[in-house]
Amino acid sequence: MPNKSDTDLDPPEIEDIGSNPAPGRGLGDMIAARLTRRAALRGLAGAGAAAALTEALVTEAIAQPMPVPMQGGPSTLTFPELRHQLSQTQAVAEGYEAQMVIRWGDPVLEGAPAYDPKAQTKEAQAKQFGYNNDYLDYWPLPAGSGSSDHGLLCVNHEYTNTNLMFEGVGEGRAARGRTNAAQVGIEIAAHGMTVVEVKKENGTWRSVPGGRFNRRITMETPMRVSGPAAGHPRLQTRADPSGTRVLGTLNNCAGGNTPWGTVITAEENFNNYFGGAAAETDPQAEAYKRYGIQKDATWSWGRHVERFDLDKEPNEPNRFGWVVEFDPYDPESVPVKRTALGRFKHEGATHAVSHDGRVAFYMGDDERFEFLYKFVTARPWNRDNPAANRDLMDEGTLYVAQFAERGRMRWLPLVHGTGPLTAENGFANQADVVIEARRAATLAGATPMDRPEDVETNPVNGRVYVMLTNNSRRTPQQVGPANARAANLHGHVVEVIPPGAGTPQVDHTATEARWEVFIAAGKPGIDPGTRYHRATSETGGWLSCPDNVAFDSKGRIWISTDGAPVAAGIADGIWAADTDGYGRALTRLFYQAPTGAEVCGPRFTPDDRTLFLAIQHPGEDPGSTYERPSTRWPDFKEGEPPRPSVIAIVKKDGGEIGS
Ligand code: FEO
Ligand code: CA
Ligand code: CA
Ligand code: CA
């Protein structure tokens, strides 16, 4: 979902004021007394004290030891960085080329008609590439070959820009309330995922329509529910009295995968699709509220499809907000909602194999003042017997992060019967804990964060990088460890350092870890509390609103953004940096997105010679419509709207990206 500022007209996240009723006072109050003393000592007491205090707190909380500069160049990255700019089209660093792989509406399945925005149907859309590509995964073909020239792309389709898909529906958010039944059908088919074969021939990538493994997963694809919430009365509906069979997956943002070869797709802002008077009157009203479910849904699906109407199916929203696992190499496989990993607005779920073979999944809940989680499997994964891994994600422990001062943190277990997670607090069993994971985490003492987005482990140094995209509503009293800035407009990146990081003994199962701030984003010298490794270049080095992240095999970080401040003349894009050495956190702009778009995905092929990017919601600007979009990227065809697309970036000389 876009992370635009509070003044934007369109995005659903305008409603994202945060659902956490007790976002916590952080350690703000506690530290404030100490800082007030310090401010007084500095002669800062008086009228300006509050502002000075915030700044002092910021400075203190994010001050971290800098790495010792080493001899040699400032960065191992060799591309000349781009300048910040706004444009109707994309730009990539000199020496690189962006190739089109697949666009919204392009044929995926056998028999899919060619893209025709004026004659779109639900049936056509269900065989074509969906809308608003987000998470990207790449799996080699043949399976296990390690090929970097031929594989399967697994792509999330998070949501629809109704105003840019259909003629005559008007602009922005209001368009979503004006759709007729046929248009809603198209939207339902445009959500979900695509698995599509892709091939590099003579240096150029293309998709293979009708490929043997190609698949569309939509909001109507049958799925199974497993884990503690499977079959729970709160998951039962008239269409599924068993509470174990769900149609579809919703608002699939980022994702991840498993070491045993399956893909994970994460359900994020599912709340926006459900509405009805029951939002305020149902016995579950409090629980709805905690997840942002309101009387008036953003999308008008409930007017045309019964299950999105809370008054008819009050439990349907409980069947969303999970992570979903499926086998990319089997188009017939039934995706499984793994409820042991908790129900919240899942940005993604990325794995890290621990010293003993158990697997941790790190997960962000992308909303202001929500939490960072991890799930640790009860058993190690089995390299030799794939069948043994099939239900590994059903048994294990869900934890939530609590950050403390001096770089310390704990992982608190969300286990029924532990601490406050008891019947007295409304948790009859583990099913209640996972269905209301947010409330459980609050009671357990989790640290409210600045919108945790993608979380990923660096394959080289073993540290876990948490993208905290922004939080304009954090007050000075609410700042605390790991969330050190009030009115955090630009976000930051936190490194979580598990015991043994960077060694084979790394322990991702541990209940304690350390943390550091890697980047506090924004413009150095302008935005308070900004921190990079050192002053970044004035051309393109500074970034805002980190969202997705990937690492190349050298352990360098590639950060995509969502919500760059247009007013400052900067577009969303991809920034890269070393994570260690002299170039640590010295970010450089590599790719700039067309107007209105954010960049999702980033995914390298195993040889680091291709970087796939998902360019999501091009033209999502205030006032933009089907008839008069702010850009017609990528086709620039008069009379046609922009199209979310997946591109492949390659180096013109065929070399490794960034080297
Ligand atoms: Fe869908 Fe958290 O971005
Ligand atoms: Ca986003
Ligand atoms: Ca995201
Ligand atoms: Ca990622």
XYZ file of C-alpha atoms and ligand atoms in Angstrom:
665
model
C 0.000 0.000 0.000
C 1.204 3.497 -0.664
C 2.598 5.446 2.202
C 1.675 8.909 1.042
C 1.468 11.831 3.370
C -1.599 12.605 5.404
C -2.681 15.250 2.955
C -2.931 12.946 -0.044
C -6.360 12.435 -1.479
C -6.284 8.877 -2.558
C -4.623 6.089 -0.651
C -6.534 3.850 1.712
C -3.825 4.425 4.244
C -5.240 7.860 4.824
C -7.279 5.813 7.271
C -4.134 4.377 8.731
C -4.203 6.507 11.794
C -3.253 3.421 13.725
C -5.656 1.083 15.463
C -3.576 0.503 18.565
C -5.603 2.189 21.313
C -2.626 2.291 23.675
C 0.369 2.989 21.504
C 2.377 3.292 24.636
C 4.256 6.138 26.109
C 7.411 4.501 24.890
C 10.069 5.439 27.304
C 9.369 9.036 26.482
C 8.069 10.078 29.839
C 10.777 8.199 31.627
C 13.573 9.665 29.563
C 11.962 13.081 29.396
C 12.775 13.862 33.012
C 16.400 13.028 32.432
C 16.499 15.047 29.238
C 14.785 17.991 30.812
C 17.651 18.092 33.251
C 20.135 17.869 30.450
C 18.323 20.525 28.420
C 18.431 22.795 31.452
C 22.131 22.194 31.786
C 22.564 23.171 28.177
C 20.596 26.347 28.821
C 17.703 25.053 26.756
C 14.998 25.352 29.381
C 12.094 27.671 28.677
C 9.915 28.233 25.642
C 12.075 26.297 23.224
C 12.626 23.432 25.587
C 10.152 21.037 24.018
C 11.683 21.248 20.576
C 15.182 21.112 21.946
C 14.215 18.166 24.043
C 12.968 16.228 21.076
C 16.134 16.976 19.199
C 18.275 16.037 22.165
C 16.380 12.815 22.589
C 16.732 12.030 18.937
C 20.427 12.721 19.047
C 20.888 10.549 22.077
C 18.739 7.687 20.929
C 20.200 7.325 17.493
C 23.781 8.105 18.331
C 25.656 4.912 17.549
C 29.357 4.267 17.169
C 30.463 4.880 13.596
C 32.563 2.261 11.865
C 36.218 3.188 11.596
C 36.895 4.565 8.114
C 39.005 2.234 6.020
C 41.375 3.029 3.202
C 40.070 2.839 -0.343
C 36.880 4.032 -2.020
C 33.892 5.166 -0.051
C 31.652 2.359 -1.326
C 32.023 -0.970 -3.066
C 29.159 0.029 -5.347
C 30.437 1.224 -8.680
C 27.404 2.700 -10.432
C 27.189 6.472 -10.829
C 24.215 7.481 -8.749
C 21.157 9.195 -10.141
C 20.044 12.670 -9.186
C 16.757 13.089 -7.419
C 14.057 14.005 -9.898
C 10.350 13.649 -10.602
C 9.359 12.280 -13.960
C 6.578 10.563 -15.858
C 9.025 7.823 -16.676
C 11.671 5.762 -14.902
C 15.434 6.178 -14.773
C 18.213 3.724 -13.974
C 21.906 4.335 -13.332
C 24.171 4.724 -16.343
C 25.488 1.421 -17.625
C 22.251 -0.389 -16.801
C 19.137 -1.200 -18.754
C 15.534 -1.691 -17.586
C 13.665 -4.361 -19.541
C 9.911 -4.895 -19.475
C 8.956 -8.367 -18.244
C 5.201 -8.277 -17.732
C 2.460 -5.658 -17.323
C -1.008 -5.591 -15.825
C -3.320 -7.368 -18.293
C -0.618 -9.297 -20.154
C -1.592 -12.932 -20.832
C -0.460 -15.482 -18.238
C -2.632 -18.567 -18.713
C -3.368 -20.455 -21.915
C -6.223 -18.786 -23.765
C -5.870 -15.414 -22.078
C -6.954 -12.579 -24.358
C -4.582 -9.710 -25.135
C -4.775 -6.640 -22.895
C -7.623 -4.316 -23.800
C -8.510 -1.877 -21.032
C -11.737 -0.884 -22.757
C -13.051 -4.442 -23.022
C -11.859 -5.906 -19.732
C -13.822 -8.777 -18.165
C -13.451 -10.830 -15.017
C -12.798 -13.958 -17.101
C -10.022 -12.241 -19.049
C -8.471 -10.759 -15.911
C -8.400 -14.167 -14.193
C -6.055 -15.384 -16.952
C -4.003 -12.224 -17.189
C -1.376 -10.588 -14.997
C -3.105 -8.903 -12.041
C -2.895 -5.333 -10.786
C -0.386 -3.611 -8.493
C 2.484 -6.073 -8.421
C 4.264 -6.099 -5.051
C 6.277 -9.045 -3.674
C 8.549 -10.823 -6.175
C 10.099 -14.225 -5.815
C 12.249 -16.050 -8.360
C 12.508 -19.830 -8.580
C 14.846 -21.435 -11.146
C 13.689 -23.727 -13.946
C 14.211 -26.600 -13.994
C 13.604 -26.788 -10.240
C 16.889 -27.077 -8.350
C 18.979 -26.047 -11.373
C 20.034 -22.722 -9.898
C 19.437 -21.125 -13.304
C 19.586 -17.345 -13.425
C 18.270 -17.157 -16.996
C 15.092 -19.170 -16.740
C 12.650 -19.431 -13.883
C 9.319 -18.687 -12.309
C 8.415 -15.248 -11.045
C 5.906 -15.311 -8.202
C 4.223 -11.937 -7.921
C 1.744 -10.480 -5.453
C -1.115 -8.281 -6.654
C -1.809 -6.174 -3.618
C -4.738 -3.956 -4.531
C -6.405 -2.089 -7.370
C -6.313 1.548 -8.435
C -9.942 1.587 -9.471
C -9.640 5.153 -10.773
C -6.932 4.112 -13.242
C -8.481 0.789 -14.298
C -11.941 1.910 -15.361
C -13.333 4.727 -17.445
C -15.741 7.170 -15.845
C -15.307 6.266 -12.172
C -13.598 9.491 -11.242
C -10.540 9.966 -9.135
C -8.840 8.608 -6.074
C -10.460 6.870 -3.222
C -14.010 7.807 -4.198
C -13.702 5.717 -7.362
C -13.557 2.568 -5.253
C -17.052 3.232 -3.988
C -18.516 3.637 -7.468
C -17.801 0.282 -9.057
C -20.564 -1.878 -10.528
C -20.775 -5.657 -10.168
C -18.800 -6.338 -13.346
C -16.003 -4.010 -12.266
C -15.890 -5.578 -8.809
C -15.522 -8.960 -10.527
C -12.521 -7.626 -12.434
C -11.017 -6.238 -9.230
C -11.464 -9.558 -7.455
C -9.640 -11.307 -10.295
C -6.933 -8.609 -10.380
C -5.983 -9.303 -6.729
C -3.970 -12.294 -5.504
C -0.850 -13.609 -7.183
C 0.681 -14.645 -10.475
C 3.204 -17.382 -11.092
C 4.703 -16.865 -14.537
C 7.593 -18.432 -16.402
C 10.300 -15.939 -17.392
C 13.279 -16.417 -19.670
C 16.393 -14.479 -20.624
C 17.297 -14.969 -24.277
C 20.103 -13.052 -26.003
C 20.373 -10.887 -22.920
C 16.697 -9.922 -22.867
C 14.047 -11.041 -20.395
C 10.487 -11.894 -21.390
C 7.550 -13.687 -19.839
C 6.228 -16.941 -21.305
C 2.427 -16.827 -21.638
C 0.863 -20.251 -21.209
C 3.981 -21.610 -19.468
C 3.529 -25.018 -17.880
C 3.777 -23.722 -14.294
C 1.884 -20.494 -14.881
C -0.839 -19.821 -12.388
C -3.238 -17.110 -11.279
C -4.291 -17.064 -7.670
C -7.229 -14.693 -7.104
C -9.701 -13.746 -4.399
C -11.646 -16.843 -5.442
C -8.905 -19.496 -5.307
C -9.717 -22.224 -2.752
C -7.307 -22.316 0.201
C -6.932 -24.401 3.311
C -6.549 -23.049 6.853
C -4.107 -24.763 9.195
C -2.609 -24.146 12.627
C -4.271 -23.141 15.907
C -7.120 -21.071 14.399
C -8.200 -23.694 11.837
C -11.844 -24.606 12.418
C -12.296 -22.102 15.256
C -15.898 -20.834 15.487
C -14.667 -17.327 14.662
C -13.455 -18.622 11.300
C -16.728 -20.326 10.411
C -19.087 -18.841 7.834
C -22.267 -19.972 6.137
C -20.277 -20.925 3.053
C -17.692 -22.747 5.174
C -19.120 -24.127 8.415
C -15.851 -26.036 8.896
C -13.805 -22.841 9.261
C -11.002 -24.466 7.271
C -11.739 -23.594 3.640
C -11.338 -20.017 2.467
C -11.778 -18.534 -0.960
C -8.861 -16.339 -1.870
C -6.153 -14.195 -0.411
C -6.382 -10.446 -0.018
C -4.159 -7.389 -0.193
C -0.997 -9.430 -0.641
C 1.790 -7.013 0.076
C 5.250 -8.500 0.449
C 6.072 -12.097 1.315
C 8.954 -14.478 1.625
C 9.795 -18.091 1.147
C 10.968 -21.165 3.007
C 14.185 -23.166 2.802
C 12.081 -26.134 1.731
C 11.016 -24.418 -1.478
C 7.624 -22.856 -0.895
C 6.479 -19.282 -1.328
C 4.873 -17.146 1.365
C 2.483 -14.355 0.528
C 1.348 -11.939 3.220
C -2.130 -10.463 3.666
C -1.885 -6.822 4.693
C -4.688 -4.233 4.649
C -7.551 -6.735 4.426
C -9.739 -4.518 6.582
C -10.527 -2.073 3.781
C -12.712 -4.563 1.913
C -15.201 -5.355 4.694
C -17.974 -3.117 5.939
C -21.458 -2.991 7.427
C -23.327 -1.754 10.470
C -22.042 -4.819 12.334
C -18.639 -3.157 12.440
C -20.012 -1.191 15.382
C -22.635 -3.530 16.802
C -21.303 -7.081 16.500
C -19.920 -8.731 19.660
C -16.575 -8.652 17.810
C -16.732 -4.872 17.331
C -13.700 -4.228 19.551
C -11.664 -6.782 17.653
C -12.767 -5.293 14.323
C -11.667 -1.895 15.526
C -8.212 -3.111 16.462
C -7.773 -4.201 12.851
C -9.251 -1.037 11.350
C -12.482 -2.599 10.099
C -15.092 0.137 9.737
C -18.750 0.521 8.882
C -17.907 1.992 5.496
C -15.530 -0.167 3.534
C -13.112 1.463 1.104
C -14.043 -0.907 -1.709
C -17.654 -1.459 -2.736
C -17.327 -5.245 -2.936
C -19.800 -5.773 -0.096
C -22.587 -4.297 -2.221
C -22.124 -6.987 -4.841
C -20.611 -9.978 -3.050
C -22.248 -11.085 0.172
C -19.216 -12.273 2.082
C -17.709 -8.779 2.180
C -20.803 -7.527 3.975
C -20.221 -7.875 7.720
C -23.943 -7.882 8.384
C -24.178 -11.123 6.427
C -20.835 -12.745 7.232
C -19.385 -11.284 10.428
C -16.560 -13.855 10.518
C -15.280 -13.453 6.973
C -12.611 -10.850 7.931
C -11.188 -13.279 10.490
C -10.214 -15.465 7.554
C -7.800 -12.805 6.283
C -4.721 -11.162 7.759
C -2.662 -14.354 7.651
C 0.400 -15.542 5.825
C -0.217 -18.050 3.050
C 2.187 -20.774 1.881
C 2.149 -22.548 -1.477
C 4.338 -24.606 -3.805
C 5.337 -22.532 -6.844
C 6.181 -25.613 -8.896
C 2.723 -27.173 -8.556
C -0.046 -25.074 -10.134
C -2.632 -27.415 -8.621
C -1.357 -27.123 -5.049
C -3.823 -25.706 -2.528
C -2.371 -22.643 -0.746
C -2.450 -22.869 3.050
C -3.145 -20.064 5.526
C -0.684 -20.673 8.362
C -2.436 -19.270 11.415
C 0.345 -20.091 13.884
C 2.141 -17.003 12.553
C -0.571 -14.683 13.825
C -3.177 -12.429 12.298
C -2.241 -8.841 11.629
C -1.474 -6.570 8.697
C 1.354 -8.706 7.455
C 3.863 -6.873 5.320
C 5.858 -10.034 4.687
C 7.450 -13.072 6.312
C 11.072 -13.825 5.538
C 12.983 -16.792 6.831
C 16.332 -17.204 8.575
C 17.740 -20.650 9.317
C 19.134 -20.937 12.819
C 22.166 -22.804 14.160
C 20.116 -25.908 14.936
C 18.113 -26.000 11.712
C 14.999 -24.444 13.190
C 13.627 -21.672 11.046
C 12.662 -18.176 12.143
C 10.214 -16.049 10.157
C 10.528 -12.309 10.726
C 7.353 -10.296 10.174
C 6.292 -6.665 10.309
C 2.764 -5.452 11.047
C 2.555 -2.396 8.842
C 0.596 0.179 10.736
C 1.581 3.048 12.974
C 2.345 1.827 16.490
C 2.129 -1.835 15.561
C 4.748 -4.458 16.171
C 7.634 -6.555 14.929
C 7.135 -10.330 15.252
C 9.002 -13.537 14.658
C 7.846 -17.131 14.532
C 10.236 -19.981 15.302
C 9.442 -23.493 14.123
C 9.349 -26.175 16.804
C 11.429 -28.545 14.704
C 14.432 -28.167 12.387
C 13.715 -28.315 8.686
C 14.667 -31.508 6.920
C 16.908 -31.143 3.878
C 16.538 -34.760 2.804
C 12.846 -35.324 3.253
C 10.662 -32.557 1.790
C 7.488 -34.200 3.112
C 8.727 -33.675 6.666
C 8.631 -29.902 6.138
C 5.122 -29.756 4.808
C 3.469 -28.538 7.990
C 6.507 -27.145 9.772
C 4.883 -23.717 10.003
C 2.005 -25.106 12.051
C 4.058 -25.823 15.146
C 6.288 -23.332 16.853
C 6.344 -20.152 18.898
C 5.163 -16.704 17.900
C 7.148 -13.866 19.512
C 6.840 -10.098 19.517
C 9.703 -7.639 19.910
C 10.304 -5.439 22.924
C 13.129 -2.944 22.482
C 15.118 -1.566 25.406
C 17.815 1.027 25.851
C 21.507 0.511 25.183
C 20.831 -1.689 22.174
C 19.104 -4.473 24.043
C 15.896 -6.226 23.087
C 13.768 -9.224 23.972
C 11.409 -11.483 22.079
C 8.258 -12.043 24.125
C 6.370 -15.301 23.536
C 2.711 -15.050 22.540
C 1.698 -18.378 23.991
C -1.666 -19.045 25.551
C -1.380 -19.360 29.327
C 1.823 -17.316 29.402
C 1.743 -13.975 31.211
C -1.467 -12.070 30.493
C -2.625 -14.366 27.676
C -5.251 -16.106 29.747
C -9.005 -16.664 29.841
C -9.404 -13.666 32.186
C -8.202 -11.492 29.340
C -10.410 -13.166 26.761
C -7.949 -15.694 25.394
C -9.527 -19.127 25.793
C -6.817 -20.851 23.773
C -4.031 -20.271 21.253
C -6.615 -19.722 18.505
C -7.782 -16.573 20.306
C -4.172 -15.471 20.694
C -3.391 -15.729 16.980
C -6.744 -14.313 15.804
C -6.187 -11.274 18.025
C -2.412 -11.243 17.844
C -2.299 -7.462 18.068
C -4.146 -7.335 21.384
C -2.078 -10.226 22.716
C 1.119 -8.418 21.769
C 0.001 -5.204 23.434
C -0.768 -7.048 26.673
C 2.559 -8.858 26.517
C 4.427 -5.539 26.415
C 5.493 -5.221 22.780
C 7.164 -2.027 21.562
C 4.938 0.061 19.247
C 6.947 0.713 16.097
C 7.009 3.210 13.233
C 5.202 0.978 10.721
C 7.319 -2.157 10.281
C 7.447 -3.080 6.606
C 9.840 -5.593 5.055
C 12.215 -7.414 7.409
C 15.058 -9.387 5.920
C 18.230 -11.126 7.023
C 21.553 -10.197 5.439
C 23.069 -13.467 4.144
C 26.613 -12.252 4.886
C 26.554 -10.570 8.307
C 23.510 -12.416 9.673
C 21.860 -9.232 10.909
C 18.137 -8.724 10.444
C 17.138 -5.441 8.799
C 13.796 -3.909 9.716
C 12.326 -1.247 7.421
C 10.344 1.229 9.532
C 8.688 3.321 6.917
C 7.430 6.367 8.868
C 5.110 7.499 11.633
C 4.014 11.105 11.505
C 1.898 10.642 14.648
C 4.532 9.673 17.158
C 4.662 12.370 19.803
C 7.759 13.410 21.750
C 6.342 11.513 24.752
C 6.109 8.356 22.690
C 9.677 8.166 21.468
C 11.797 5.378 22.844
C 14.370 2.743 21.986
C 14.432 1.873 18.269
C 11.768 4.534 17.541
C 13.630 7.653 18.441
C 12.006 10.377 16.389
C 8.787 12.201 17.044
C 6.785 12.961 13.879
C 8.955 10.493 12.003
C 8.176 11.500 8.424
C 10.996 9.664 6.718
C 11.344 6.409 8.631
C 14.438 4.451 9.551
C 16.112 1.077 9.343
C 16.904 -0.930 12.457
C 19.396 -3.775 12.529
C 18.494 -6.616 14.863
C 21.595 -8.584 15.770
C 20.867 -12.129 16.923
C 23.488 -13.925 19.027
C 26.224 -15.348 16.805
C 25.254 -13.155 13.830
C 27.602 -13.702 10.906
C 28.714 -17.145 12.115
C 27.242 -20.633 11.609
C 26.214 -20.445 15.283
C 23.768 -17.613 14.626
C 20.776 -18.112 16.883
C 17.536 -16.827 15.387
C 15.603 -18.773 18.035
C 17.039 -16.742 20.923
C 14.757 -14.616 23.078
C 17.340 -11.856 23.372
C 19.169 -9.856 20.735
C 20.849 -6.513 20.222
C 19.839 -3.673 17.950
C 21.307 -0.634 16.212
C 19.955 2.072 13.959
C 21.362 1.559 10.454
C 19.783 4.606 8.807
C 17.537 7.385 10.025
C 16.159 8.597 6.703
C 15.491 12.114 5.453
C 17.642 14.900 4.138
C 20.808 15.404 6.153
C 21.028 18.882 7.609
C 17.341 19.551 6.954
C 15.297 16.820 8.589
C 15.927 16.498 12.325
C 17.588 13.349 13.555
C 18.723 12.166 10.133
C 21.551 9.701 10.268
C 23.529 7.891 7.607
C 27.030 6.547 7.822
C 28.250 10.014 6.967
C 26.862 12.986 5.060
C 25.366 11.495 1.930
C 25.767 13.084 -1.421
C 23.505 15.978 -2.227
C 22.479 14.417 -5.515
C 20.557 11.251 -4.807
C 21.980 9.691 -1.691
C 19.292 10.487 0.815
C 16.049 8.560 0.912
C 12.689 8.585 2.619
C 10.200 5.893 3.675
C 12.054 2.574 3.333
C 9.597 -0.195 2.463
C 11.091 -3.292 0.804
C 14.597 -4.634 1.003
C 16.837 -7.199 -0.653
C 20.478 -8.203 -0.319
C 22.839 -9.175 -3.089
C 25.125 -12.115 -2.456
C 27.874 -9.766 -1.230
C 25.571 -8.655 1.588
C 24.935 -5.178 0.220
C 21.528 -3.743 0.933
C 19.040 -2.612 -1.738
C 16.217 -0.576 -0.269
C 13.044 0.415 -2.070
C 10.936 3.301 -0.864
C 7.259 4.155 -0.741
C 6.257 7.672 0.096
C 9.161 9.840 -1.043
C 8.364 13.519 -0.479
C 7.266 14.835 -3.843
C 7.421 18.356 -2.446
C 11.167 17.901 -2.004
C 11.466 16.833 -5.650
C 12.213 13.215 -4.914
C 10.564 10.147 -6.368
C 10.444 6.650 -4.927
C 13.173 4.333 -6.081
C 15.927 1.911 -5.161
C 18.901 2.897 -3.062
C 21.884 0.613 -2.418
C 24.598 0.638 0.224
C 27.266 -1.469 1.808
C 26.325 -2.827 5.213
C 29.870 -3.080 6.532
C 33.139 -1.235 6.083
C 33.676 2.359 5.117
C 30.685 2.445 2.774
C 28.292 1.216 5.463
C 24.906 2.912 5.080
C 26.261 5.278 2.453
C 23.203 5.087 0.233
C 23.162 5.759 -3.500
C 20.187 6.157 -5.808
C 20.130 3.374 -8.421
C 16.618 3.494 -9.859
C 13.934 6.195 -9.906
C 10.285 5.234 -10.389
C 7.750 6.978 -12.626
C 5.411 9.441 -10.920
C 2.940 8.016 -8.419
C 4.707 4.652 -8.301
C 6.512 2.896 -5.513
C 9.081 0.181 -6.083
C 8.423 -3.272 -4.691
C 9.929 -6.661 -4.944
C 13.541 -6.183 -5.225
C 14.712 -9.666 -6.123
C 18.085 -10.740 -7.482
C 18.663 -13.824 -9.574
C 21.172 -16.202 -7.923
C 24.002 -14.827 -10.112
C 23.285 -11.187 -9.129
C 23.111 -10.313 -12.834
C 19.411 -9.455 -12.854
C 17.440 -7.348 -10.419
C 13.691 -7.762 -10.802
C 11.592 -4.821 -9.639
C 7.827 -4.505 -9.283
C 6.721 -0.998 -10.211
C 3.496 -0.567 -8.320
C 0.707 1.999 -8.779
C 2.270 4.251 -11.463
C 0.071 7.324 -11.823
C -1.281 7.154 -8.286
C -1.228 10.895 -7.825
C -3.921 13.254 -6.577
C -6.400 14.020 -9.363
C -5.175 11.205 -11.589
C -7.925 9.385 -13.541
C -8.272 6.815 -16.303
C -8.993 9.628 -18.706
C -6.293 11.995 -17.460
C -3.631 9.992 -15.642
C -0.511 11.686 -14.303
C 1.519 9.252 -16.425
C 0.791 6.616 -19.054
C 3.912 4.607 -18.145
C 5.082 2.195 -19.477
C 3.322 2.180 -22.873
C 2.575 5.909 -23.180
C -0.333 5.075 -25.482
C -2.780 7.941 -25.900
C -6.135 7.125 -24.320
C -4.785 4.246 -22.218
C -3.992 4.217 -18.507
C -0.670 3.432 -16.826
C 0.072 -0.228 -16.054
C 1.779 -1.639 -12.981
C 4.628 -3.776 -14.338
C 7.547 -5.982 -13.419
C 10.861 -4.957 -14.947
C 14.269 -6.612 -15.056
C 17.378 -4.518 -14.602
C 20.552 -5.835 -16.160
C 23.993 -4.374 -16.621
C 24.644 -3.513 -20.243
C 27.930 -5.413 -20.172
C 26.172 -8.438 -18.657
C 28.020 -8.124 -15.342
C 26.873 -8.334 -11.751
C 24.571 -5.574 -10.581
C 26.414 -3.002 -8.495
C 29.888 -4.386 -9.212
Fe 1.648 -2.836 1.403
Fe 3.175 -2.235 3.976
O 3.012 -1.907 2.241
Ca 3.950 0.059 0.088
Ca 5.174 -2.691 1.379
Ca 12.397 -8.251 0.626
